[in-house]
Amino acid sequence: MPLITLDKISLSFSDKPILNEVSSTILKGDKIALIGRNGEGKSTFMRILAGSIEPDDGKLKVKNGIKISYLEQMPPEDNDKTLFNIVSEGLGEIGNIIAQYQYFIHIGDLDKAGDFQQKIDQLDGWQYLHKIEAILNRFTLNPQASLATLSGGWRRRVMLARALIQEPDVLLLDEPTNHMDITAILDLERMLKEYHGTLVIISHDRSFIAGIVNKVFDLDRGRLSVFECGYKDYVKRKDEQLHAEEIANARFDKKLAQEEVWIRQGIKARRTRNEGRVRALESMRQSFTDRRAKKGNVKIHALEDENRASKLVFEVKKISYDIAGLQLVKDFSMLVLKGEKIGIIGGNGSGKSTFIKLLLDELQPTKGTIRRSKTIQLAYFDQMRDNLDPNMKAMDFVSGGRERIEVGGKSKHIIGYLRQFLFTGKQAMAPIRMFSGGEKNRLMLAKILSQPANLLVLDEPTNDLDVETLELLEEMLVEYNGTLILISHDRTFLNNVVGSTVVLDGDGVINQYAGGYDDYLIQKQDKITDEKPKSVKKSTNSAAPTSSAGQKKKLSYKQQQALKDLPGKIEKTEIEIGEIQLQLSDPEFFQTDESQDALIRLARLEADLERYFDQWAELE
């Protein structure tokens, strides 16, 4: 059933066509990834679907009664509204009435609360209060917390809760995973898989969209191509399409060159020219002029590796770090050698950025020591873009005001260098405030990659970047000879780049695993499996002295029932674990997206089994 129909939609900004007679249909049950490079107009396309902006030409037809919710790319600015109020606003008038009622209840003004209570009764609105409370619990949001106190990832959770509470028929999500930690992304991925409405997503997270979508809208040079397939098949088909386009353009250019030669030679044997052929040539010239060539790839070259760097970059010995009574690092040690590529993952607020500051001597550990190489030359990518002056010209930010810069031992003009990152000469001279989020990230990368460095620290570099730039950045980092420390929530990016992963598990606990994100999951599962017999044995032994000493107490009826039920729970859990382990033993299954969910499910079952054995030992 068609929900939204686009009929020859066109839109231009200044002289740049963003959408060129785009036509398509969004059907009920579609889960669509909107793919395209930074600056191609993906967010603009979303705003047209949401009704936020009008196209210059064409028609947008929305089925009567269809409800559309839109999560914008940028999180809301600081404000002092409570999360309860923000989420309730998604319900419109009844939501605002409920928010007022809750406010007066909270401050103890029962008379005014009673007035709003009557309004809620008249509108039969108590069901909506339960909906608000349920979705706040689902996203683990504190109703009385202020938005201004939250990080970017938590703000996106709030706005997603506000969008979902409307129970929309069509949900539009623009970069929903930005600033979210991996756990939150996995939760959102599972939620969207189960979502029964229609979905349109813009995301650079390849693992995320590959596990959700069944259709791809590809926006390229103002045109929209529809791929009736999942993301992985789309990648193959898109490559084939671009290859065919290159061949067709080469043939066209060759024909045009031949015709240009013909018209200049004239016709010796005839007094009149072939006017039809002349008209065809003029048409070909016009087609060549109108053809919007595909933008070139970002030319990212490897950073210079200063050979003066010593083999040991960091030696971390039993460090701890506390702040305001909160322990972020507890008794952690590791060696970082020259050329290592280390990924860092952990939940929002677990201390990833703090850990980086400890390594770079910006913070001092509460306990322990960190020895650093004296030859470190640092290039640092800051996820918050704190180094960006919005009024500075892009070229001045990268070059420090110079016309030419040294890159890879060669002198390059700054505008020519920025063209390698897809910035035009006009953009190079524009103030940074004019740039989109993805363009700002590309500009930061351009500055970092122009500097000689033997230590590269990237804090969430993938936010807002398009997939092609991501893949090129991956290639550069794989070839980079220096030391890399990478904070990222992008599972595919971590898998493709890093050689080991440092995981901040919370409460100051930090562990290091060989390999990328998928390797970490496997090793974590193995660790739980190895520790399980030790826990059982320990628990059993600890119960024995109690029994022999005559200190065993009589079990209550509830405890007796629990003891009676435990063998069945253990048997059921062991069967489920065996089934999942059998699935994971198949190499083909392990390559599928479902394998990650299976690994997470397995880890939970292992934890449950260990808990059942502990309970059994205690009750026995």
Coordinates of C-alpha atoms in Angstrom, one line a residue:
M1 CA 0.0 0.0 0.0
P2 CA 1.6 3.4 -1.0
L3 CA 1.9 5.8 1.9
I4 CA 4.0 8.5 0.3
T5 CA 4.4 9.2 -3.4
L6 CA 7.0 11.5 -4.9
D7 CA 6.1 12.8 -8.4
K8 CA 9.0 14.6 -10.2
I9 CA 10.2 16.4 -7.1
S10 CA 12.9 19.1 -7.8
L11 CA 14.7 21.4 -5.5
S12 CA 17.8 23.7 -5.9
F13 CA 19.8 25.8 -3.5
S14 CA 21.3 28.8 -5.3
D15 CA 22.6 27.4 -8.6
K16 CA 23.0 23.8 -7.2
P17 CA 20.3 21.3 -8.1
I18 CA 19.8 19.0 -5.0
L19 CA 16.9 17.0 -6.4
N20 CA 16.2 16.6 -10.1
E21 CA 12.7 15.3 -10.9
V22 CA 12.8 12.6 -8.3
S23 CA 10.0 10.1 -8.4
S24 CA 9.4 7.1 -6.1
T25 CA 6.9 5.5 -3.8
I26 CA 7.2 4.5 -0.1
L27 CA 5.1 1.5 0.7
K28 CA 3.7 0.2 4.0
G29 CA 6.3 -2.0 5.7
D30 CA 9.3 -0.6 3.8
K31 CA 12.5 -0.2 5.8
I32 CA 14.6 2.1 3.6
A33 CA 18.2 3.2 3.9
L34 CA 18.8 6.6 2.2
I35 CA 22.3 6.5 1.0
G36 CA 24.4 9.3 -0.6
R37 CA 27.5 11.4 -0.2
N38 CA 27.8 14.4 2.2
G39 CA 26.2 17.3 0.5
E40 CA 24.0 15.3 -1.9
G41 CA 20.8 16.4 -0.1
K42 CA 19.8 13.4 2.1
S43 CA 18.7 15.6 5.0
T44 CA 16.9 17.9 2.6
F45 CA 15.1 14.8 1.1
M46 CA 14.0 13.8 4.6
R47 CA 12.7 17.3 5.4
I48 CA 10.6 17.2 2.2
L49 CA 9.1 13.8 3.3
A50 CA 8.4 15.3 6.8
G51 CA 6.7 18.3 5.2
S52 CA 9.3 20.7 6.8
I53 CA 10.2 22.3 3.4
E54 CA 8.4 22.5 0.1
P55 CA 10.0 21.5 -3.2
D56 CA 10.5 23.9 -6.1
D57 CA 8.5 21.7 -8.4
G58 CA 6.7 18.4 -8.4
K59 CA 4.1 16.9 -6.0
L60 CA 4.4 15.1 -2.7
K61 CA 1.3 12.9 -2.1
V62 CA 0.8 11.6 1.5
K63 CA -2.0 9.1 2.2
N64 CA -4.8 10.6 4.3
G65 CA -4.5 10.0 8.0
I66 CA -0.8 9.0 7.8
K67 CA 1.3 10.1 10.8
I68 CA 4.9 10.9 10.2
S69 CA 7.6 11.4 12.9
Y70 CA 11.0 12.9 12.1
L71 CA 14.2 12.6 14.2
E72 CA 16.5 15.4 12.9
Q73 CA 20.3 14.9 12.5
M74 CA 21.3 17.5 15.1
P75 CA 20.3 16.9 18.7
P76 CA 18.3 19.8 20.4
E77 CA 20.1 22.7 21.9
D78 CA 20.5 23.1 25.7
N79 CA 17.3 23.8 27.6
D80 CA 16.0 23.2 31.1
K81 CA 13.0 21.1 30.1
T82 CA 12.5 17.8 31.9
L83 CA 12.7 14.7 29.8
F84 CA 9.1 13.9 30.8
N85 CA 8.0 17.3 29.3
I86 CA 10.0 16.8 26.1
V87 CA 8.7 13.3 25.4
S88 CA 5.1 14.3 26.3
E89 CA 5.3 17.1 23.7
G90 CA 5.2 14.4 21.0
L91 CA 1.5 13.8 21.9
G92 CA 0.5 17.3 21.2
E93 CA -2.2 19.0 23.3
I94 CA -3.0 16.1 25.6
G95 CA 0.8 15.6 26.2
N96 CA 1.2 19.2 27.3
I97 CA -1.8 18.9 29.7
I98 CA -0.3 15.8 31.3
A99 CA 3.1 17.6 31.6
Q100 CA 1.4 20.5 33.4
Y101 CA -0.4 18.0 35.7
Q102 CA 2.8 16.2 36.6
Y103 CA 4.6 19.5 37.2
F104 CA 2.1 20.8 39.7
I105 CA 2.0 17.4 41.4
H106 CA 5.8 17.5 41.7
I107 CA 5.8 21.0 43.3
G108 CA 2.9 20.1 45.6
D109 CA 0.3 22.6 44.1
L110 CA -2.7 20.2 44.3
D111 CA -5.3 22.8 43.4
K112 CA -3.8 23.6 40.0
A113 CA -3.0 19.9 39.6
G114 CA -6.8 19.2 40.2
D115 CA -7.7 21.6 37.3
F116 CA -5.5 19.7 34.9
Q117 CA -6.8 16.4 36.3
Q118 CA -10.3 17.4 35.2
K119 CA -9.1 18.2 31.7
I120 CA -7.4 14.8 31.5
D121 CA -10.6 13.1 32.7
Q122 CA -12.6 15.0 30.0
L123 CA -10.2 13.9 27.3
D124 CA -9.9 10.3 28.6
G125 CA -6.2 10.9 28.6
W126 CA -4.8 8.8 31.5
Q127 CA -3.8 6.1 29.0
Y128 CA -1.3 8.6 27.6
L129 CA 0.3 9.1 31.0
H130 CA 1.0 5.4 31.0
K131 CA 2.4 5.5 27.5
I132 CA 4.8 8.3 28.5
E133 CA 6.0 6.5 31.6
A134 CA 6.4 3.2 29.6
I135 CA 8.6 4.7 26.8
L136 CA 10.7 6.6 29.4
N137 CA 11.4 3.3 31.1
R138 CA 12.1 1.6 27.7
F139 CA 14.8 4.1 27.0
T140 CA 16.0 4.2 30.7
L141 CA 15.4 7.9 30.9
N142 CA 14.9 9.8 34.2
P143 CA 11.7 11.8 33.8
Q144 CA 12.8 14.6 36.0
A145 CA 16.3 15.0 34.5
S146 CA 17.0 18.2 32.5
L147 CA 18.0 17.9 28.8
A148 CA 20.9 20.3 29.4
T149 CA 22.6 17.7 31.7
L150 CA 22.7 15.0 29.0
S151 CA 25.4 13.9 26.5
G152 CA 24.7 13.9 22.8
G153 CA 23.9 10.1 22.8
W154 CA 21.3 10.5 25.6
R155 CA 19.7 13.5 23.9
R156 CA 19.2 11.4 20.8
R157 CA 17.5 8.7 22.9
V158 CA 15.1 11.4 24.3
M159 CA 14.2 12.7 20.8
L160 CA 13.7 9.1 19.6
A161 CA 11.4 8.4 22.5
R162 CA 9.5 11.6 21.6
A163 CA 9.2 10.4 17.9
L164 CA 8.1 6.9 18.8
I165 CA 5.4 7.9 21.4
Q166 CA 3.3 9.3 18.5
E167 CA 3.1 5.7 17.1
P168 CA 3.8 7.0 13.6
D169 CA 3.0 5.2 10.4
V170 CA 6.3 6.5 8.9
L171 CA 9.4 7.1 11.0
L172 CA 12.2 9.2 9.5
L173 CA 15.6 8.9 11.3
D174 CA 18.5 11.1 10.3
E175 CA 21.8 9.6 11.7
P176 CA 20.1 8.1 14.8
T177 CA 23.3 6.4 16.1
N178 CA 25.5 9.5 16.2
H179 CA 27.1 9.8 19.7
M180 CA 25.5 6.5 20.9
D181 CA 27.6 3.8 22.4
I182 CA 27.5 0.3 21.0
T183 CA 25.1 -1.1 23.6
A184 CA 22.6 1.6 22.8
I185 CA 23.0 1.0 19.0
L186 CA 22.4 -2.7 19.4
D187 CA 19.3 -2.0 21.5
L188 CA 18.0 0.5 18.8
E189 CA 18.8 -2.0 16.1
R190 CA 16.7 -4.7 17.8
M191 CA 13.9 -2.2 18.4
L192 CA 13.8 -1.1 14.7
K193 CA 13.8 -4.7 13.5
E194 CA 10.7 -5.3 15.6
Y195 CA 9.1 -2.0 14.5
H196 CA 6.0 -2.7 12.4
G197 CA 5.7 0.7 10.7
T198 CA 7.5 2.1 7.7
L199 CA 11.1 3.3 8.2
V200 CA 13.4 5.7 6.4
I201 CA 17.0 5.9 7.8
I202 CA 20.0 8.0 7.0
S203 CA 23.1 6.3 8.7
H204 CA 26.8 5.9 8.0
D205 CA 26.8 2.8 10.3
R206 CA 27.0 -0.1 7.8
S207 CA 26.4 -2.9 10.4
F208 CA 23.4 -1.0 11.7
I209 CA 21.6 -0.5 8.4
A210 CA 22.6 -3.9 7.0
G211 CA 20.7 -5.6 9.9
I212 CA 17.5 -3.5 9.4
V213 CA 16.7 -2.4 5.8
N214 CA 15.0 -4.2 3.0
K215 CA 15.3 -1.4 0.4
V216 CA 17.8 1.3 -0.5
F217 CA 17.2 4.8 -1.9
D218 CA 20.4 5.9 -3.5
L219 CA 20.7 9.7 -4.0
D220 CA 23.5 10.5 -6.5
R221 CA 23.9 13.9 -8.3
G222 CA 20.3 14.9 -7.9
R223 CA 18.8 11.6 -9.1
L224 CA 17.2 8.9 -7.0
S225 CA 17.8 5.2 -7.7
V226 CA 15.7 2.5 -5.9
F227 CA 17.3 -0.8 -5.1
E228 CA 14.8 -3.5 -4.0
C229 CA 17.3 -5.3 -1.8
G230 CA 19.2 -5.2 1.4
Y231 CA 22.3 -3.1 2.0
K232 CA 24.9 -5.8 1.1
D233 CA 23.3 -6.6 -2.2
Y234 CA 22.9 -2.8 -2.9
V235 CA 26.7 -2.4 -2.5
K236 CA 27.3 -5.0 -5.3
R237 CA 24.6 -3.6 -7.6
K238 CA 25.8 0.0 -7.1
D239 CA 29.3 -0.9 -8.1
E240 CA 28.0 -2.6 -11.3
Q241 CA 25.9 0.5 -12.0
L242 CA 28.8 2.9 -11.7
H243 CA 31.0 0.6 -13.9
A244 CA 28.3 0.6 -16.6
E245 CA 28.0 4.4 -16.3
E246 CA 31.8 4.9 -16.8
I247 CA 31.8 2.7 -19.9
A248 CA 28.8 4.6 -21.4
N249 CA 30.4 8.0 -20.6
A250 CA 33.7 6.8 -22.2
R251 CA 31.8 5.8 -25.4
F252 CA 29.9 9.1 -25.5
D253 CA 33.1 11.1 -25.1
K254 CA 34.8 9.2 -27.8
K255 CA 31.9 9.8 -30.2
L256 CA 31.8 13.5 -29.3
A257 CA 35.5 13.8 -30.0
Q258 CA 35.0 12.1 -33.4
E259 CA 32.2 14.5 -34.3
E260 CA 34.2 17.5 -33.3
V261 CA 37.0 16.4 -35.7
W262 CA 34.4 15.9 -38.5
I263 CA 32.8 19.3 -38.2
R264 CA 36.2 21.1 -38.2
Q265 CA 37.4 19.2 -41.3
G266 CA 34.5 20.3 -43.4
I267 CA 33.1 18.3 -46.3
K268 CA 35.3 18.5 -49.4
A269 CA 33.3 16.3 -51.6
R270 CA 29.9 18.0 -51.0
R271 CA 28.8 21.6 -51.1
T272 CA 26.4 21.3 -48.2
R273 CA 27.0 19.8 -44.8
N274 CA 24.9 17.1 -43.2
E275 CA 22.7 19.4 -41.2
G276 CA 21.2 16.5 -39.3
R277 CA 24.6 15.4 -38.2
V278 CA 25.4 19.0 -37.1
R279 CA 22.2 19.2 -35.1
A280 CA 23.1 15.8 -33.5
L281 CA 26.5 17.1 -32.6
E282 CA 25.0 20.2 -31.0
S283 CA 22.7 18.0 -29.0
M284 CA 25.7 15.9 -27.8
R285 CA 27.6 19.0 -26.8
Q286 CA 24.6 20.1 -24.7
S287 CA 24.4 16.6 -23.1
F288 CA 28.0 16.7 -22.2
T289 CA 27.6 20.1 -20.6
D290 CA 24.5 19.0 -18.7
R291 CA 26.0 15.8 -17.5
R292 CA 26.9 16.2 -13.9
A293 CA 30.1 14.2 -13.5
K294 CA 30.3 12.0 -10.4
K295 CA 32.5 13.7 -7.7
G296 CA 35.9 12.3 -7.4
N297 CA 36.9 10.1 -4.4
V298 CA 38.4 11.7 -1.4
K299 CA 42.2 11.4 -1.8
I300 CA 43.4 10.5 1.6
H301 CA 47.1 9.8 1.9
A302 CA 48.8 8.1 4.7
L303 CA 50.3 10.3 7.4
E304 CA 54.0 10.6 7.6
D305 CA 55.5 8.3 10.2
E306 CA 58.5 9.9 11.9
N307 CA 61.1 7.2 12.3
R308 CA 62.5 8.9 15.3
A309 CA 59.6 7.5 17.5
S310 CA 60.8 4.9 19.9
K311 CA 59.3 1.4 19.9
L312 CA 57.5 1.9 23.2
V313 CA 54.8 4.5 23.0
F314 CA 53.0 4.1 26.3
E315 CA 53.7 1.9 29.4
V316 CA 50.7 2.0 31.7
K317 CA 51.2 0.5 35.1
K318 CA 48.3 -0.2 37.4
I319 CA 46.6 3.1 37.0
S320 CA 43.4 4.2 38.7
Y321 CA 41.5 7.4 38.3
D322 CA 38.7 8.8 40.5
I323 CA 36.6 11.9 40.1
A324 CA 33.9 13.2 42.5
G325 CA 33.7 9.7 44.1
L326 CA 33.3 8.0 40.8
Q327 CA 36.0 5.4 39.8
L328 CA 36.5 5.5 36.0
V329 CA 39.7 3.5 35.9
K330 CA 40.7 0.7 38.3
D331 CA 44.1 -0.9 38.5
F332 CA 44.7 -1.1 34.7
S333 CA 48.0 -1.9 32.9
M334 CA 49.0 -2.2 29.2
L335 CA 51.8 -1.6 26.8
V336 CA 51.3 0.3 23.6
L337 CA 54.1 -0.3 21.0
K338 CA 54.9 1.6 17.9
G339 CA 52.6 0.7 15.0
E340 CA 49.8 -0.8 17.1
K341 CA 46.2 0.1 16.2
I342 CA 44.0 0.1 19.3
G343 CA 40.2 0.5 19.4
I344 CA 38.5 1.8 22.5
I345 CA 34.8 1.1 23.2
G346 CA 32.5 1.5 26.2
G347 CA 29.2 3.0 27.2
N348 CA 28.5 6.7 27.3
G349 CA 30.0 8.1 30.5
S350 CA 32.2 5.1 31.0
G351 CA 35.3 7.3 30.7
K352 CA 36.7 6.7 27.1
S353 CA 37.7 10.4 26.6
T354 CA 39.1 10.5 30.2
F355 CA 41.2 7.4 29.4
I356 CA 42.6 9.2 26.3
K357 CA 43.4 12.3 28.4
L358 CA 45.3 10.2 30.9
L359 CA 47.4 8.7 28.1
L360 CA 48.2 12.1 26.7
D361 CA 49.2 13.6 30.0
E362 CA 46.2 16.0 30.1
L363 CA 45.0 14.3 33.3
Q364 CA 47.1 12.6 36.1
P365 CA 46.1 9.2 37.4
T366 CA 45.0 8.9 41.1
K367 CA 47.3 5.9 41.4
G368 CA 49.9 4.2 39.2
T369 CA 52.2 5.5 36.5
I370 CA 52.2 6.1 32.7
R371 CA 55.5 6.3 30.9
R372 CA 55.4 8.0 27.5
S373 CA 57.7 8.1 24.5
K374 CA 59.6 11.4 24.3
T375 CA 59.3 11.5 20.5
I376 CA 55.5 11.5 20.2
Q377 CA 54.2 13.7 17.5
L378 CA 50.4 13.8 18.0
A379 CA 47.5 14.4 15.6
Y380 CA 44.2 14.5 17.5
F381 CA 40.7 14.3 16.1
D382 CA 38.1 15.7 18.6
Q383 CA 34.6 14.4 18.2
M384 CA 33.1 17.7 19.5
R385 CA 34.9 19.8 17.0
D386 CA 36.1 22.1 19.7
N387 CA 39.0 23.4 17.5
L388 CA 36.6 24.7 14.8
D389 CA 36.2 28.5 14.7
P390 CA 32.9 29.0 12.9
N391 CA 34.0 32.3 11.5
M392 CA 37.3 31.1 10.1
K393 CA 37.8 30.3 6.4
A394 CA 38.1 26.6 5.7
M395 CA 41.5 27.0 4.0
D396 CA 42.9 29.1 6.8
F397 CA 41.8 26.5 9.4
V398 CA 43.7 23.8 7.5
S399 CA 46.8 25.7 6.5
G400 CA 47.2 28.2 9.4
G401 CA 46.8 31.1 7.0
R402 CA 49.4 29.9 4.5
E403 CA 48.8 29.5 0.8
R404 CA 50.9 26.4 0.5
I405 CA 51.4 23.5 2.9
E406 CA 53.9 20.6 3.0
V407 CA 52.1 17.2 2.6
G408 CA 54.2 14.0 2.3
G409 CA 57.3 16.0 1.6
K410 CA 55.7 18.0 -1.3
S411 CA 54.5 21.6 -1.4
K412 CA 50.8 21.9 -2.3
H413 CA 48.5 24.9 -2.8
I414 CA 45.8 24.8 0.0
I415 CA 42.9 25.0 -2.4
G416 CA 44.3 22.1 -4.5
Y417 CA 44.8 20.1 -1.3
L418 CA 41.2 20.7 -0.2
R419 CA 39.9 19.6 -3.6
Q420 CA 41.2 16.1 -2.7
F421 CA 38.6 16.2 0.2
L422 CA 35.8 17.3 -2.2
F423 CA 35.8 21.0 -1.3
T424 CA 35.5 23.4 -4.2
G425 CA 37.5 26.6 -4.4
K426 CA 34.4 28.5 -3.3
Q427 CA 34.0 26.2 -0.3
A428 CA 37.6 26.5 0.6
M429 CA 37.2 30.3 1.0
A430 CA 33.9 30.0 2.8
P431 CA 33.5 30.3 6.6
I432 CA 33.2 27.0 8.5
R433 CA 29.7 27.9 9.8
M434 CA 28.4 27.3 6.3
F435 CA 29.4 23.6 6.4
S436 CA 27.3 20.5 7.2
G437 CA 28.3 18.1 9.9
G438 CA 29.9 15.7 7.4
E439 CA 31.8 18.5 5.7
K440 CA 33.1 19.7 9.1
N441 CA 34.4 16.2 9.8
R442 CA 36.1 16.1 6.4
L443 CA 37.7 19.4 7.1
M444 CA 39.0 18.2 10.5
L445 CA 40.5 15.1 8.7
A446 CA 42.1 17.3 6.1
K447 CA 43.9 19.3 8.8
I448 CA 45.0 16.2 10.7
L449 CA 46.2 14.3 7.6
S450 CA 48.3 17.3 6.5
Q451 CA 50.4 17.1 9.7
P452 CA 53.4 14.8 10.3
A453 CA 52.5 12.5 13.2
N454 CA 53.5 9.2 14.7
L455 CA 50.6 9.0 17.0
L456 CA 47.1 9.4 15.7
V457 CA 44.2 9.7 18.1
L458 CA 40.7 9.7 16.6
D459 CA 37.7 10.3 18.9
E460 CA 34.5 9.2 17.0
P461 CA 35.8 10.2 13.5
T462 CA 32.9 8.4 11.7
N463 CA 30.1 10.7 12.8
D464 CA 28.4 12.3 9.8
L465 CA 30.8 10.9 7.2
D466 CA 29.4 9.2 4.1
V467 CA 30.2 5.5 3.5
E468 CA 32.7 6.1 0.7
T469 CA 34.8 8.5 2.8
L470 CA 34.6 6.0 5.6
E471 CA 35.9 3.2 3.4
L472 CA 38.8 5.4 2.2
L473 CA 39.6 6.5 5.7
E474 CA 39.8 2.8 6.6
E475 CA 42.2 2.1 3.8
M476 CA 44.5 5.0 5.0
L477 CA 44.4 3.8 8.6
V478 CA 45.3 0.2 7.6
E479 CA 48.3 1.5 5.6
Y480 CA 49.4 4.0 8.3
N481 CA 52.7 3.0 9.9
G482 CA 52.3 5.0 13.1
T483 CA 50.4 4.2 16.3
L484 CA 46.6 4.6 16.2
I485 CA 44.2 5.0 19.1
L486 CA 40.6 5.0 17.9
I487 CA 37.4 5.6 19.9
S488 CA 34.4 4.5 17.9
H489 CA 31.0 3.0 18.1
D490 CA 31.1 1.8 14.4
R491 CA 31.5 -2.0 14.6
T492 CA 32.4 -2.4 10.9
F493 CA 35.0 0.3 11.2
L494 CA 36.6 -1.3 14.3
N495 CA 36.6 -4.7 12.7
N496 CA 38.4 -3.4 9.6
V497 CA 41.0 -1.3 11.3
V498 CA 42.2 -2.2 14.8
G499 CA 44.4 -5.0 16.0
S500 CA 43.2 -5.0 19.6
T501 CA 40.2 -3.6 21.5
V502 CA 40.2 -1.9 24.9
V503 CA 36.8 -2.3 26.5
L504 CA 35.6 0.0 29.4
D505 CA 33.0 -2.3 31.1
G506 CA 32.0 0.3 33.7
D507 CA 32.9 0.8 37.4
G508 CA 36.5 1.3 36.4
V509 CA 36.9 -2.2 35.0
I510 CA 38.9 -2.2 31.8
N511 CA 39.9 -5.3 29.7
Q512 CA 41.9 -5.6 26.5
Y513 CA 41.1 -8.1 23.7
A514 CA 42.9 -9.1 20.5
G515 CA 41.2 -8.1 17.3
G516 CA 38.2 -5.9 16.5
Y517 CA 34.6 -5.8 17.9
D518 CA 33.5 -9.2 16.7
D519 CA 36.7 -10.8 18.1
Y520 CA 36.0 -9.1 21.4
L521 CA 32.5 -10.7 21.6
I522 CA 33.9 -14.2 20.9
Q523 CA 36.7 -13.8 23.5
K524 CA 34.2 -12.4 26.1
Q525 CA 32.0 -15.5 25.6
D526 CA 35.0 -17.8 25.9
K527 CA 36.0 -16.0 29.1
I528 CA 32.5 -16.5 30.6
T529 CA 32.6 -20.2 29.6
D530 CA 36.0 -20.8 31.1
E531 CA 35.1 -19.1 34.4
K532 CA 31.8 -20.9 34.9
P533 CA 33.1 -24.2 36.4
K534 CA 35.4 -22.3 38.7
S535 CA 32.4 -20.3 40.0
V536 CA 30.3 -23.5 40.5
K537 CA 33.1 -25.3 42.3
K538 CA 33.8 -22.3 44.5
S539 CA 30.2 -21.9 45.4
T540 CA 29.8 -25.6 46.2
N541 CA 32.9 -25.7 48.4
S542 CA 31.8 -22.6 50.3
A543 CA 28.4 -24.2 51.0
A544 CA 30.0 -27.3 52.6
P545 CA 31.5 -25.8 55.7
T546 CA 28.2 -24.2 56.5
S547 CA 26.4 -27.5 56.3
S548 CA 29.0 -29.5 58.3
A549 CA 29.1 -26.9 61.0
G550 CA 25.4 -27.3 61.6
Q551 CA 24.6 -23.8 60.5
K552 CA 22.3 -24.8 57.7
K553 CA 18.9 -23.1 58.2
K554 CA 15.6 -24.5 57.3
L555 CA 14.3 -23.3 54.0
S556 CA 11.1 -21.3 53.7
Y557 CA 8.3 -22.6 51.4
K558 CA 9.4 -20.0 48.8
Q559 CA 13.0 -21.2 48.9
Q560 CA 11.9 -24.8 48.7
Q561 CA 9.9 -24.0 45.5
A562 CA 12.9 -22.1 44.1
L563 CA 15.2 -25.1 44.8
K564 CA 12.7 -27.4 43.2
D565 CA 12.5 -25.3 40.0
L566 CA 16.2 -24.7 39.6
P567 CA 17.1 -28.1 37.9
G568 CA 14.5 -27.4 35.2
K569 CA 15.8 -23.9 34.6
I570 CA 19.4 -25.2 34.4
E571 CA 18.5 -27.9 32.0
K572 CA 16.5 -25.5 29.8
T573 CA 19.3 -23.0 29.8
E574 CA 21.9 -25.6 28.9
I575 CA 19.8 -26.8 26.0
E576 CA 19.5 -23.2 24.7
I577 CA 23.2 -22.7 25.1
G578 CA 23.9 -25.9 23.2
E579 CA 21.6 -24.8 20.3
I580 CA 23.3 -21.5 19.9
Q581 CA 26.8 -23.0 20.2
L582 CA 25.8 -25.4 17.4
Q583 CA 24.7 -22.5 15.2
L584 CA 28.0 -20.6 15.9
S585 CA 30.0 -23.7 14.9
D586 CA 28.8 -23.2 11.3
P587 CA 31.2 -20.8 9.6
E588 CA 28.5 -19.6 7.2
F589 CA 26.1 -18.6 10.1
F590 CA 29.0 -16.8 11.8
Q591 CA 29.2 -14.5 8.7
T592 CA 25.6 -13.4 9.0
D593 CA 24.2 -10.4 10.9
E594 CA 22.2 -12.7 13.2
S595 CA 25.5 -14.1 14.6
Q596 CA 26.0 -10.9 16.7
D597 CA 22.5 -11.3 18.3
A598 CA 23.3 -14.9 18.9
L599 CA 26.6 -14.0 20.7
I600 CA 24.8 -11.5 22.9
R601 CA 22.1 -14.0 23.7
L602 CA 24.7 -16.7 24.5
A603 CA 26.5 -14.3 26.9
R604 CA 23.3 -13.6 28.7
L605 CA 22.4 -17.3 29.0
E606 CA 25.9 -18.2 30.3
A607 CA 25.4 -15.5 33.0
D608 CA 22.0 -16.9 33.8
L609 CA 23.3 -20.4 34.1
E610 CA 26.1 -19.3 36.4
R611 CA 23.5 -17.5 38.6
Y612 CA 21.3 -20.6 38.8
F613 CA 24.3 -22.7 39.9
D614 CA 25.2 -20.1 42.6
Q615 CA 21.6 -20.1 43.8
W616 CA 21.5 -23.9 43.9
A617 CA 24.7 -24.1 45.8
E618 CA 23.4 -21.6 48.3
L619 CA 20.1 -23.2 48.9
E620 CA 21.6 -26.7 49.1

